[in-house]
């Protein structure tokens, strides 16, 4: 009997020790989450495969290891001629760019679970959402006085602020994002583009007279501030249907007046986006972000990603000064080799082109867990997707999503997140999300 008691006590102690190890054993003496061997191996495989992918698909680009598995530098050939100058310093853009694969994997995988449309639900759930966040999005009007008159602020946002997200992750299967590069005129991608489930275009890029090059289908159009001020002209671009217009930056009173008075019949929404740190900037990146938040796969056309580019040429008008083309090309190549997008261009025109050395989804999932731990992200190490919720609020009086014929993949994703809606929190130190739950 005494032996039985000793055995029971030992088992109980072992069980408690196991629980204790589970609770605190995943951290080391510095409080940093430890990375399990299989996660570290996934990160190593991602890093190794990434370098091979860039060498095989990058049209002369080369990926070089940095100080660890997260750090990688993408280099251009020595004979590359840089053409863009920094307007402030006058310096030519460089021929090498350093990226953090861990940051990219962690952020972009979060985007796949997020909604990127600003909603009333988000502002209501955000602490001081109306006083701080909403006020900034309405141009900080003097009369608004940090939204102390909430009714006035709500009125200014009412035309572009749905109660809940109009789109959900995985709602579409195959999507195409169409940039404005002059390279589009070198290849007739029109029929190919029209075969996608959803097509996203940018700013005032026309379709008429260019359909053989850019297609005629258009589902969404992402607008920067300048295009938002000319909303009436943009709304006229697509004659056979009504595009959904997504405004990237702040709303303007002039835009509100156009919606009311013309009237503009297109749905108009504001973008709510993740923070990409030092990533390539611009409308193109935000367009890809929106597409990745609602589509299973994303293909990109009309981005300047081939060697011998010309500075910021557009297929429909004169050249303009823009973002650093080499930086953008390197970043988009990184996205392709992480399995996020597939690039189509004059030098990659075969629709059956296979991107070699892509990581498997299981490798990406394990690498994301390791990356979350290394970066100290909210919810790192937990398999429950709701662990990434920095702010959690109940869904109050929520109207059911009126999305007819929701895809099986989208419905399964809703089950995966337990019916929650996840919003990215910009500038949050742990890159957490705001989540509303049933």
Tab-separated table of C-alpha atoms in Angstrom:
chain	number	residue	atom	x	y	z
A	1	UNK	CA	0.000	0.000	0.000
A	2	UNK	CA	2.845	2.366	0.896
A	3	UNK	CA	4.364	1.695	-2.540
A	4	UNK	CA	1.031	2.568	-4.151
A	5	UNK	CA	0.929	5.862	-2.231
A	6	UNK	CA	4.483	6.688	-3.289
A	7	UNK	CA	3.662	5.850	-6.904
A	8	UNK	CA	0.541	8.012	-6.813
A	9	UNK	CA	2.428	10.922	-5.255
A	10	UNK	CA	5.140	10.636	-7.896
A	11	UNK	CA	2.579	10.590	-10.689
A	12	UNK	CA	0.816	13.605	-9.218
A	13	UNK	CA	4.089	15.479	-8.879
A	14	UNK	CA	5.030	14.568	-12.445
A	15	UNK	CA	1.674	15.805	-13.691
A	16	UNK	CA	2.041	19.100	-11.851
A	17	UNK	CA	5.582	19.438	-13.174
A	18	UNK	CA	4.345	18.833	-16.700
A	19	UNK	CA	1.695	21.524	-16.292
A	20	UNK	CA	4.289	23.895	-14.853
A	21	UNK	CA	6.637	23.212	-17.755
A	22	UNK	CA	3.762	23.853	-20.155
A	23	UNK	CA	2.968	27.179	-18.495
A	24	UNK	CA	6.457	28.588	-17.981
A	25	UNK	CA	8.804	26.139	-19.635
A	26	UNK	CA	8.465	27.662	-23.075
A	27	UNK	CA	10.410	30.704	-21.923
A	28	UNK	CA	14.091	30.938	-21.179
A	29	UNK	CA	15.803	32.958	-18.468
A	30	UNK	CA	15.460	36.133	-20.541
A	31	UNK	CA	11.687	35.739	-20.834
A	32	UNK	CA	11.928	35.020	-24.574
A	33	UNK	CA	9.825	32.138	-25.841
A	34	UNK	CA	11.915	29.116	-26.715
A	35	UNK	CA	11.635	27.777	-30.228
A	36	UNK	CA	11.032	24.038	-30.501
A	37	UNK	CA	13.349	22.029	-32.717
A	38	UNK	CA	10.733	21.408	-35.423
A	39	UNK	CA	9.954	25.133	-35.571
A	40	UNK	CA	13.619	26.027	-35.891
A	41	UNK	CA	13.975	23.420	-38.623
A	42	UNK	CA	11.022	24.950	-40.481
A	43	UNK	CA	12.663	28.376	-40.245
A	44	UNK	CA	15.919	26.918	-41.555
A	45	UNK	CA	14.092	25.185	-44.441
A	46	UNK	CA	12.259	28.414	-45.271
A	47	UNK	CA	15.521	30.368	-45.340
A	48	UNK	CA	17.370	27.790	-47.463
A	49	UNK	CA	14.494	27.316	-49.891
A	50	UNK	CA	14.031	31.067	-50.167
A	51	UNK	CA	17.572	31.573	-51.467
A	52	UNK	CA	17.069	28.793	-54.028
A	53	UNK	CA	13.714	30.251	-55.071
A	54	UNK	CA	15.170	33.719	-55.689
A	55	UNK	CA	18.046	32.203	-57.692
A	56	UNK	CA	15.609	30.142	-59.814
A	57	UNK	CA	12.857	32.718	-60.338
A	58	UNK	CA	14.366	36.147	-59.685
A	59	UNK	CA	15.698	36.916	-63.191
A	60	UNK	CA	19.204	37.681	-61.964
A	61	UNK	CA	18.428	38.503	-58.338
A	62	UNK	CA	20.377	36.748	-55.597
A	63	UNK	CA	19.445	36.165	-51.952
A	64	UNK	CA	22.302	36.177	-49.444
A	65	UNK	CA	22.111	34.985	-45.837
A	66	UNK	CA	22.416	37.530	-43.066
A	67	UNK	CA	23.215	37.148	-39.392
A	68	UNK	CA	20.455	34.569	-38.743
A	69	UNK	CA	17.578	32.664	-40.359
A	70	UNK	CA	15.411	35.800	-40.356
A	71	UNK	CA	17.888	38.115	-42.039
A	72	UNK	CA	18.281	37.985	-45.826
A	73	UNK	CA	19.647	40.402	-48.406
A	74	UNK	CA	18.422	40.512	-52.001
A	75	UNK	CA	21.100	41.725	-54.380
A	76	UNK	CA	20.830	43.000	-57.941
A	77	UNK	CA	23.499	42.153	-60.547
A	78	UNK	CA	26.461	44.542	-60.556
A	79	UNK	CA	25.603	45.787	-64.060
A	80	UNK	CA	22.135	46.991	-62.946
A	81	UNK	CA	21.749	50.714	-63.647
A	82	UNK	CA	19.823	52.478	-60.854
A	83	UNK	CA	17.598	55.279	-62.133
A	84	UNK	CA	15.633	56.550	-59.149
A	85	UNK	CA	17.036	59.299	-56.938
A	86	UNK	CA	15.948	60.119	-53.428
A	87	UNK	CA	14.234	63.524	-53.780
A	88	UNK	CA	15.652	64.664	-50.419
A	89	UNK	CA	19.263	63.473	-50.645
A	90	UNK	CA	19.694	63.107	-54.401
A	91	UNK	CA	21.268	59.672	-53.866
A	92	UNK	CA	20.636	56.866	-56.327
A	93	UNK	CA	18.768	53.829	-55.044
A	94	UNK	CA	20.934	50.923	-53.928
A	95	UNK	CA	21.535	47.534	-55.512
A	96	UNK	CA	20.869	45.503	-52.361
A	97	UNK	CA	18.018	45.413	-49.863
A	98	UNK	CA	17.803	43.640	-46.528
A	99	UNK	CA	14.542	42.001	-45.473
A	100	UNK	CA	13.394	40.190	-42.350
A	101	UNK	CA	11.777	36.919	-43.419
A	102	UNK	CA	10.385	36.340	-39.920
A	103	UNK	CA	8.648	39.716	-39.913
A	104	UNK	CA	7.276	39.111	-43.418
A	105	UNK	CA	5.935	35.628	-42.652
A	106	UNK	CA	4.370	36.689	-39.338
A	107	UNK	CA	2.723	39.812	-40.788
A	108	UNK	CA	1.425	38.348	-44.030
A	109	UNK	CA	0.015	35.239	-42.353
A	110	UNK	CA	-1.837	37.574	-39.992
A	111	UNK	CA	-3.238	39.429	-43.011
A	112	UNK	CA	-4.782	36.164	-44.244
A	113	UNK	CA	-6.927	36.054	-41.087
A	114	UNK	CA	-7.801	39.751	-41.027
A	115	UNK	CA	-10.394	42.055	-42.467
A	116	UNK	CA	-8.903	45.102	-44.169
A	117	UNK	CA	-12.092	47.176	-44.420
A	118	UNK	CA	-12.728	49.819	-41.763
A	119	UNK	CA	-16.048	49.209	-39.987
A	120	UNK	CA	-18.133	50.852	-37.279
A	121	UNK	CA	-17.666	47.673	-35.255
A	122	UNK	CA	-13.894	48.255	-35.234
A	123	UNK	CA	-14.109	51.901	-34.166
A	124	UNK	CA	-16.655	51.113	-31.437
A	125	UNK	CA	-14.442	48.319	-30.054
A	126	UNK	CA	-11.201	50.310	-30.162
A	127	UNK	CA	-10.417	52.181	-26.909
A	128	UNK	CA	-11.025	55.862	-27.645
A	129	UNK	CA	-11.822	54.728	-31.162
A	130	UNK	CA	-13.885	57.783	-32.059
A	131	UNK	CA	-11.801	60.379	-30.224
A	132	UNK	CA	-8.413	59.246	-31.531
A	133	UNK	CA	-8.661	56.885	-34.483
A	134	UNK	CA	-11.813	58.056	-36.268
A	135	UNK	CA	-10.888	61.705	-35.822
A	136	UNK	CA	-7.610	61.128	-37.686
A	137	UNK	CA	-9.404	59.326	-40.501
A	138	UNK	CA	-11.745	62.308	-41.055
A	139	UNK	CA	-8.909	64.748	-41.678
A	140	UNK	CA	-8.874	66.135	-38.108
A	141	UNK	CA	-11.492	68.753	-38.890
A	142	UNK	CA	-11.465	71.775	-36.577
A	143	UNK	CA	-15.236	71.620	-36.041
A	144	UNK	CA	-15.003	67.974	-35.076
A	145	UNK	CA	-12.850	68.711	-32.011
A	146	UNK	CA	-11.562	65.140	-31.653
A	147	UNK	CA	-15.063	63.752	-32.213
A	148	UNK	CA	-16.473	65.199	-29.000
A	149	UNK	CA	-19.532	65.639	-31.174
A	150	UNK	CA	-19.670	61.953	-32.054
A	151	UNK	CA	-22.853	62.376	-34.068
A	152	UNK	CA	-21.090	64.746	-36.470
A	153	UNK	CA	-18.163	62.371	-36.840
A	154	UNK	CA	-20.475	59.441	-37.510
A	155	UNK	CA	-22.303	61.489	-40.125
A	156	UNK	CA	-19.054	62.221	-41.971
A	157	UNK	CA	-18.147	58.530	-42.008
A	158	UNK	CA	-21.633	57.137	-42.552
A	159	UNK	CA	-21.369	56.891	-46.334
A	160	UNK	CA	-18.228	54.757	-46.231
A	161	UNK	CA	-18.519	52.907	-42.912
A	162	UNK	CA	-20.326	49.547	-42.912
A	163	UNK	CA	-21.480	48.122	-39.584
A	164	UNK	CA	-19.515	44.885	-40.092
A	165	UNK	CA	-17.046	43.621	-42.732
A	166	UNK	CA	-18.574	43.265	-46.204
A	167	UNK	CA	-15.929	40.647	-47.115
A	168	UNK	CA	-14.424	37.715	-45.248
A	169	UNK	CA	-11.132	35.778	-45.554
A	170	UNK	CA	-11.107	33.202	-48.376
A	171	UNK	CA	-14.287	34.650	-49.913
A	172	UNK	CA	-12.706	34.411	-53.387
A	173	UNK	CA	-10.570	31.681	-54.913
A	174	UNK	CA	-8.232	33.175	-57.557
A	175	UNK	CA	-7.663	36.938	-57.637
A	176	UNK	CA	-5.567	39.226	-59.839
A	177	UNK	CA	-4.084	42.569	-58.797
A	178	UNK	CA	-3.368	44.835	-61.769
A	179	UNK	CA	-0.704	47.511	-61.429
A	180	UNK	CA	-0.217	50.419	-63.809
A	181	UNK	CA	3.233	49.687	-65.237
A	182	UNK	CA	3.970	50.451	-68.885
A	183	UNK	CA	5.231	46.858	-69.107
A	184	UNK	CA	1.591	45.797	-69.519
A	185	UNK	CA	1.707	47.020	-73.129
A	186	UNK	CA	4.409	44.448	-73.943
A	187	UNK	CA	2.161	41.426	-73.372
A	188	UNK	CA	-1.508	40.791	-74.121
A	189	UNK	CA	-2.715	39.569	-70.739
A	190	UNK	CA	-6.329	40.736	-71.203
A	191	UNK	CA	-8.145	37.400	-71.658
A	192	UNK	CA	-6.017	35.797	-68.963
A	193	UNK	CA	-6.890	38.522	-66.443
A	194	UNK	CA	-10.609	38.231	-67.190
A	195	UNK	CA	-10.517	34.579	-66.117
A	196	UNK	CA	-9.974	35.396	-62.425
A	197	UNK	CA	-12.741	35.309	-59.829
A	198	UNK	CA	-11.993	38.886	-58.745
A	199	UNK	CA	-9.812	41.619	-60.266
A	200	UNK	CA	-8.392	44.556	-58.320
A	201	UNK	CA	-7.185	47.719	-60.095
A	202	UNK	CA	-5.526	50.900	-58.867
A	203	UNK	CA	-6.424	54.593	-58.907
A	204	UNK	CA	-7.501	56.039	-62.254
A	205	UNK	CA	-6.107	53.306	-64.510
A	206	UNK	CA	-8.451	53.038	-67.521
A	207	UNK	CA	-9.807	49.859	-69.095
A	208	UNK	CA	-11.314	51.181	-72.318
A	209	UNK	CA	-8.892	51.073	-75.299
A	210	UNK	CA	-6.525	48.784	-73.328
A	211	UNK	CA	-8.640	45.654	-72.828
A	212	UNK	CA	-6.346	43.351	-74.845
A	213	UNK	CA	-3.514	44.264	-72.453
A	214	UNK	CA	-5.281	44.722	-69.096
A	215	UNK	CA	-8.612	42.917	-69.505
A	216	UNK	CA	-12.078	44.339	-68.954
A	217	UNK	CA	-13.155	42.693	-65.709
A	218	UNK	CA	-12.901	44.839	-62.594
A	219	UNK	CA	-14.233	43.986	-59.149
A	220	UNK	CA	-12.356	46.369	-56.856
A	221	UNK	CA	-10.370	49.585	-57.283
A	222	UNK	CA	-7.962	50.870	-54.631
A	223	UNK	CA	-7.587	54.665	-54.511
A	224	UNK	CA	-4.963	56.922	-53.002
A	225	UNK	CA	-5.772	60.401	-51.731
A	226	UNK	CA	-5.465	62.090	-55.126
A	227	UNK	CA	-7.822	59.628	-56.816
A	228	UNK	CA	-10.287	59.872	-53.924
A	229	UNK	CA	-10.548	63.616	-54.590
A	230	UNK	CA	-11.535	62.761	-58.169
A	231	UNK	CA	-13.975	60.050	-57.132
A	232	UNK	CA	-16.538	61.093	-59.724
A	233	UNK	CA	-14.046	60.554	-62.560
A	234	UNK	CA	-12.885	57.214	-61.156
A	235	UNK	CA	-16.455	55.957	-60.803
A	236	UNK	CA	-17.023	56.529	-64.528
A	237	UNK	CA	-14.119	54.293	-65.580
A	238	UNK	CA	-15.932	50.988	-65.387
A	239	UNK	CA	-18.996	51.215	-67.600
A	240	UNK	CA	-20.350	47.655	-67.649
A	241	UNK	CA	-20.681	47.298	-63.880
A	242	UNK	CA	-19.939	48.992	-60.603
A	243	UNK	CA	-16.554	48.465	-59.020
A	244	UNK	CA	-16.158	48.538	-55.277
A	245	UNK	CA	-14.016	51.603	-54.495
A	246	UNK	CA	-11.517	51.272	-51.648
A	247	UNK	CA	-9.960	54.481	-50.332
A	248	UNK	CA	-6.470	53.996	-48.897
A	249	UNK	CA	-6.049	57.203	-46.917
A	250	UNK	CA	-8.203	59.775	-45.144
A	251	UNK	CA	-11.733	60.652	-46.186
A	252	UNK	CA	-12.445	64.139	-47.545
A	253	UNK	CA	-15.498	66.344	-47.354
A	254	UNK	CA	-15.237	66.778	-51.117
A	255	UNK	CA	-15.505	62.998	-51.510
A	256	UNK	CA	-18.600	62.921	-49.302
A	257	UNK	CA	-20.244	65.616	-51.386
A	258	UNK	CA	-19.561	63.684	-54.589
A	259	UNK	CA	-21.126	60.519	-53.184
A	260	UNK	CA	-24.241	62.426	-52.154
A	261	UNK	CA	-24.688	64.834	-55.056
A	262	UNK	CA	-23.598	63.073	-58.248
A	263	UNK	CA	-24.572	60.445	-56.921
A	264	UNK	CA	-21.892	57.765	-56.943
A	265	UNK	CA	-23.584	54.375	-56.906
A	266	UNK	CA	-20.439	52.318	-56.323
A	267	UNK	CA	-19.900	50.907	-52.847
A	268	UNK	CA	-17.145	52.993	-51.202
A	269	UNK	CA	-15.093	51.757	-48.231
A	270	UNK	CA	-11.983	52.813	-46.333
A	271	UNK	CA	-8.916	50.586	-46.048
A	272	UNK	CA	-7.748	49.418	-42.658
A	273	UNK	CA	-4.266	48.013	-43.119
A	274	UNK	CA	-1.444	46.257	-41.333
A	275	UNK	CA	1.935	47.862	-40.676
A	276	UNK	CA	4.783	46.516	-42.796
A	277	UNK	CA	7.652	48.404	-41.209
A	278	UNK	CA	10.339	49.172	-43.789
A	279	UNK	CA	8.609	47.278	-46.590
A	280	UNK	CA	8.090	48.679	-50.066
A	281	UNK	CA	5.447	51.387	-49.872
A	282	UNK	CA	2.656	52.406	-52.162
A	283	UNK	CA	-0.795	51.588	-53.466
A	284	UNK	CA	0.453	48.361	-55.050
A	285	UNK	CA	1.422	46.838	-51.716
A	286	UNK	CA	-1.899	47.826	-50.121
A	287	UNK	CA	-3.762	46.334	-53.098
A	288	UNK	CA	-1.941	43.040	-52.555
A	289	UNK	CA	-2.748	43.226	-48.847
A	290	UNK	CA	-6.459	43.607	-49.524
A	291	UNK	CA	-6.414	40.749	-52.050
A	292	UNK	CA	-4.560	38.424	-49.670
A	293	UNK	CA	-7.136	39.153	-46.972
A	294	UNK	CA	-10.042	37.880	-49.098
A	295	UNK	CA	-8.512	35.488	-51.676
A	296	UNK	CA	-6.957	32.018	-51.555
A	297	UNK	CA	-4.398	32.841	-54.252
A	298	UNK	CA	-3.205	36.173	-55.649
A	299	UNK	CA	-1.518	36.845	-59.004
A	300	UNK	CA	0.012	40.221	-59.850
A	301	UNK	CA	0.259	41.912	-63.262
A	302	UNK	CA	1.565	45.316	-64.295
A	303	UNK	CA	4.256	45.784	-61.654
A	304	UNK	CA	7.750	46.802	-62.720
A	305	UNK	CA	9.521	43.573	-61.795
A	306	UNK	CA	11.657	42.723	-64.851
A	307	UNK	CA	15.307	43.704	-65.412
A	308	UNK	CA	15.841	46.780	-67.564
A	309	UNK	CA	12.839	48.610	-66.141
A	310	UNK	CA	12.045	52.199	-67.019
A	311	UNK	CA	11.368	54.552	-64.167
A	312	UNK	CA	7.712	54.573	-63.169
A	313	UNK	CA	6.157	54.349	-66.630
A	314	UNK	CA	2.393	53.902	-66.784
A	315	UNK	CA	0.553	52.079	-69.556
A	316	UNK	CA	-1.911	54.935	-70.090
A	317	UNK	CA	0.033	58.185	-69.633
A	318	UNK	CA	3.396	59.873	-69.335
A	319	UNK	CA	6.120	58.816	-66.905
A	320	UNK	CA	5.940	60.010	-63.330
A	321	UNK	CA	8.273	60.040	-60.403
A	322	UNK	CA	7.277	57.327	-57.965
A	323	UNK	CA	8.611	54.920	-55.399
A	324	UNK	CA	11.989	53.173	-55.548
A	325	UNK	CA	11.464	50.633	-58.346
A	326	UNK	CA	14.380	48.386	-57.322
A	327	UNK	CA	13.209	48.196	-53.722
A	328	UNK	CA	9.722	47.315	-54.905
A	329	UNK	CA	10.971	44.658	-57.303
A	330	UNK	CA	13.037	43.030	-54.545
A	331	UNK	CA	10.117	43.064	-52.104
A	332	UNK	CA	7.681	41.552	-54.602
A	333	UNK	CA	10.210	38.825	-55.381
A	334	UNK	CA	10.357	38.089	-51.673
A	335	UNK	CA	6.566	37.814	-51.603
A	336	UNK	CA	6.588	35.370	-54.520
A	337	UNK	CA	9.215	33.168	-52.886
A	338	UNK	CA	7.214	33.066	-49.662
A	339	UNK	CA	4.274	31.696	-51.655
A	340	UNK	CA	2.147	34.814	-51.206
A	341	UNK	CA	1.773	35.878	-54.849
A	342	UNK	CA	2.673	34.805	-58.362
A	343	UNK	CA	4.276	37.401	-60.635
A	344	UNK	CA	3.222	37.818	-64.292
A	345	UNK	CA	5.284	40.096	-66.540
A	346	UNK	CA	6.713	40.233	-70.068
A	347	UNK	CA	9.594	38.006	-68.972
A	348	UNK	CA	7.281	35.727	-66.957
A	349	UNK	CA	4.405	35.565	-69.412
A	350	UNK	CA	3.734	31.803	-69.418
A	351	UNK	CA	0.514	31.308	-67.393
A	352	UNK	CA	1.672	27.765	-66.609
A	353	UNK	CA	4.984	28.953	-65.194
A	354	UNK	CA	5.861	27.026	-62.051
A	355	UNK	CA	7.524	28.964	-59.241
A	356	UNK	CA	10.250	26.619	-58.045
A	357	UNK	CA	11.332	26.036	-54.443
A	358	UNK	CA	8.163	27.370	-52.820
A	359	UNK	CA	7.692	26.478	-49.132
A	360	UNK	CA	4.861	24.133	-48.144
A	361	UNK	CA	1.985	25.455	-46.054
A	362	UNK	CA	3.122	23.311	-43.121
A	363	UNK	CA	6.612	24.848	-43.328
A	364	UNK	CA	5.135	28.354	-43.419
A	365	UNK	CA	2.853	27.581	-40.448
A	366	UNK	CA	5.740	26.276	-38.327
A	367	UNK	CA	7.995	29.140	-39.436
A	368	UNK	CA	5.273	31.622	-38.467
A	369	UNK	CA	5.118	30.154	-34.957
A	370	UNK	CA	8.894	30.468	-34.637
A	371	UNK	CA	8.771	34.000	-36.054
A	372	UNK	CA	6.032	35.053	-33.639
A	373	UNK	CA	8.195	33.865	-30.750
A	374	UNK	CA	11.332	35.580	-31.995
A	375	UNK	CA	9.493	38.847	-32.571
A	376	UNK	CA	7.558	38.712	-29.302
A	377	UNK	CA	4.196	38.810	-31.067
A	378	UNK	CA	0.922	38.647	-29.186
A	379	UNK	CA	-0.232	35.014	-28.879
A	380	UNK	CA	3.146	33.557	-29.880
A	381	UNK	CA	3.341	29.808	-29.315
A	382	UNK	CA	-0.405	29.209	-29.106
A	383	UNK	CA	-2.300	27.342	-31.823
A	384	UNK	CA	-5.596	29.061	-31.052
A	385	UNK	CA	-5.881	31.936	-33.594
A	386	UNK	CA	-7.700	34.029	-30.977
A	387	UNK	CA	-4.506	34.103	-28.900
A	388	UNK	CA	-3.331	36.913	-31.199
A	389	UNK	CA	-6.191	39.124	-30.004
A	390	UNK	CA	-4.680	42.075	-28.142
A	391	UNK	CA	-8.187	43.491	-27.691
A	392	UNK	CA	-11.275	41.258	-27.537
A	393	UNK	CA	-14.838	42.578	-27.622
A	394	UNK	CA	-18.228	40.923	-27.883
A	395	UNK	CA	-20.165	41.225	-31.116
A	396	UNK	CA	-23.153	43.310	-30.019
A	397	UNK	CA	-26.381	43.267	-32.040
A	398	UNK	CA	-24.413	42.045	-35.028
A	399	UNK	CA	-26.244	41.685	-38.301
A	400	UNK	CA	-25.564	38.358	-40.034
A	401	UNK	CA	-23.223	38.572	-43.014
A	402	UNK	CA	-25.295	38.829	-46.170
A	403	UNK	CA	-22.813	37.067	-48.436
A	404	UNK	CA	-24.704	34.741	-50.795
A	405	UNK	CA	-23.129	31.413	-51.687
A	406	UNK	CA	-20.188	31.661	-49.294
A	407	UNK	CA	-17.376	29.354	-50.419
A	408	UNK	CA	-16.642	26.214	-48.438
A	409	UNK	CA	-13.135	27.484	-47.696
A	410	UNK	CA	-14.514	30.737	-46.302
A	411	UNK	CA	-17.041	28.911	-44.135
A	412	UNK	CA	-14.306	26.622	-42.821
A	413	UNK	CA	-12.201	29.657	-41.956
A	414	UNK	CA	-15.094	31.090	-39.968
A	415	UNK	CA	-15.166	27.866	-37.951
A	416	UNK	CA	-11.382	28.005	-37.519
A	417	UNK	CA	-11.586	31.440	-35.862
A	418	UNK	CA	-14.759	30.506	-33.951
A	419	UNK	CA	-16.830	33.112	-35.780
A	420	UNK	CA	-14.557	35.955	-34.683
A	421	UNK	CA	-13.679	38.929	-36.858
A	422	UNK	CA	-10.037	39.983	-36.677
A	423	UNK	CA	-8.759	43.478	-37.429
A	424	UNK	CA	-5.069	44.461	-37.617
A	425	UNK	CA	-3.937	46.983	-35.007
A	426	UNK	CA	-1.633	49.497	-36.658
A	427	UNK	CA	1.504	50.409	-34.719
A	428	UNK	CA	0.726	47.883	-31.993
A	429	UNK	CA	4.069	46.851	-30.416
A	430	UNK	CA	3.164	43.155	-30.437
A	431	UNK	CA	1.323	43.320	-33.776
A	432	UNK	CA	-1.785	42.067	-32.052
A	433	UNK	CA	-5.276	42.179	-33.469
A	434	UNK	CA	-8.578	43.583	-32.361
A	435	UNK	CA	-11.080	40.741	-32.350
A	436	UNK	CA	-14.841	40.760	-32.008
A	437	UNK	CA	-16.259	37.407	-30.956
A	438	UNK	CA	-19.791	35.964	-30.867
